[in-house]
Amino acid sequence: RKEVEQDPGPFNVPEGATVAFNCTYSNSASQSFFWYRQDCRKEPKLLMSVYSSGNEDGRFTAQLNRASQYISLLIRDSKLSDSATYLCVLLRNSGNTPLVFGKGTRLSVIA
Amino acid sequence: DAGVTQSPTHLIKTRGQHVTLRCSPISGHKSVSWYQQVLGQGPQFIFQYYEKEERGRGNFPDRFSARQFPNYSSELNVNALLLGDSALYLCASSTVRGIPYEQYFGPGTRLTVT
């Protein structure tokens, strides 16, 4: 089983829709989680850190479920500019790999 | 403030050659990490340096090496290039303070090996 797993999509949604992505992780010792956004042929950019109680930033809400070992990202009122690949990332509690990335979920918001 | 910068932006090499990629972190950041991103995959960790010392190494062959300089900039070197080394090479910097620590990526160097 991969350490971080995501549905690769693509998710094709109309403008204004609400869309949610889930990401599962296998290492229960993982301490910190992030969502990064990556536009085509660009570098990943930090979207949100995910804290134990979850957090919200405008139209974006991230939640962590440690019991089931998954994190989620909810995007409300989707905009065309939200079209990108969303990378689920974890920080291991131990070991020598600072960040472990999922393969990403591709989102296309359609007019 | 300037973000993470990387050079060159694009590079074409042939098999067997050597390449050096460069990275300058955000001012005040002392940690630099290198990642390889193959098309369709998430970034894979190669190295982390903090205060000029290697603090972590991913599952990459010895053809890959790196170093960090006193000004915290870094170089990634790859010897005996293979076709499979074609990828986007990303550098990320962080302060490595607090938990969690957040990494900020440069625009990357796109390496093509022919």
Coordinates of N, CA and C in Angstrom, one line a residue, chain B residues 1-4 26-27:
Chain B
D1 N 9.5 40.3 -1.0 CA 10.6 39.4 -0.8 C 10.7 38.4 -1.9
A2 N 11.9 38.1 -2.4 CA 12.1 37.1 -3.4 C 11.8 35.7 -2.9
G3 N 11.2 34.9 -3.7 CA 10.9 33.5 -3.4 C 12.1 32.7 -3.6
V4 N 11.9 31.4 -3.7 CA 13.0 30.4 -4.0 C 13.3 30.6 -5.5
I26 N 14.6 31.2 0.1 CA 14.0 32.4 0.6 C 14.9 33.0 1.7
S27 N 15.1 34.3 1.7 CA 16.0 34.9 2.7 C 15.5 34.5 4.1

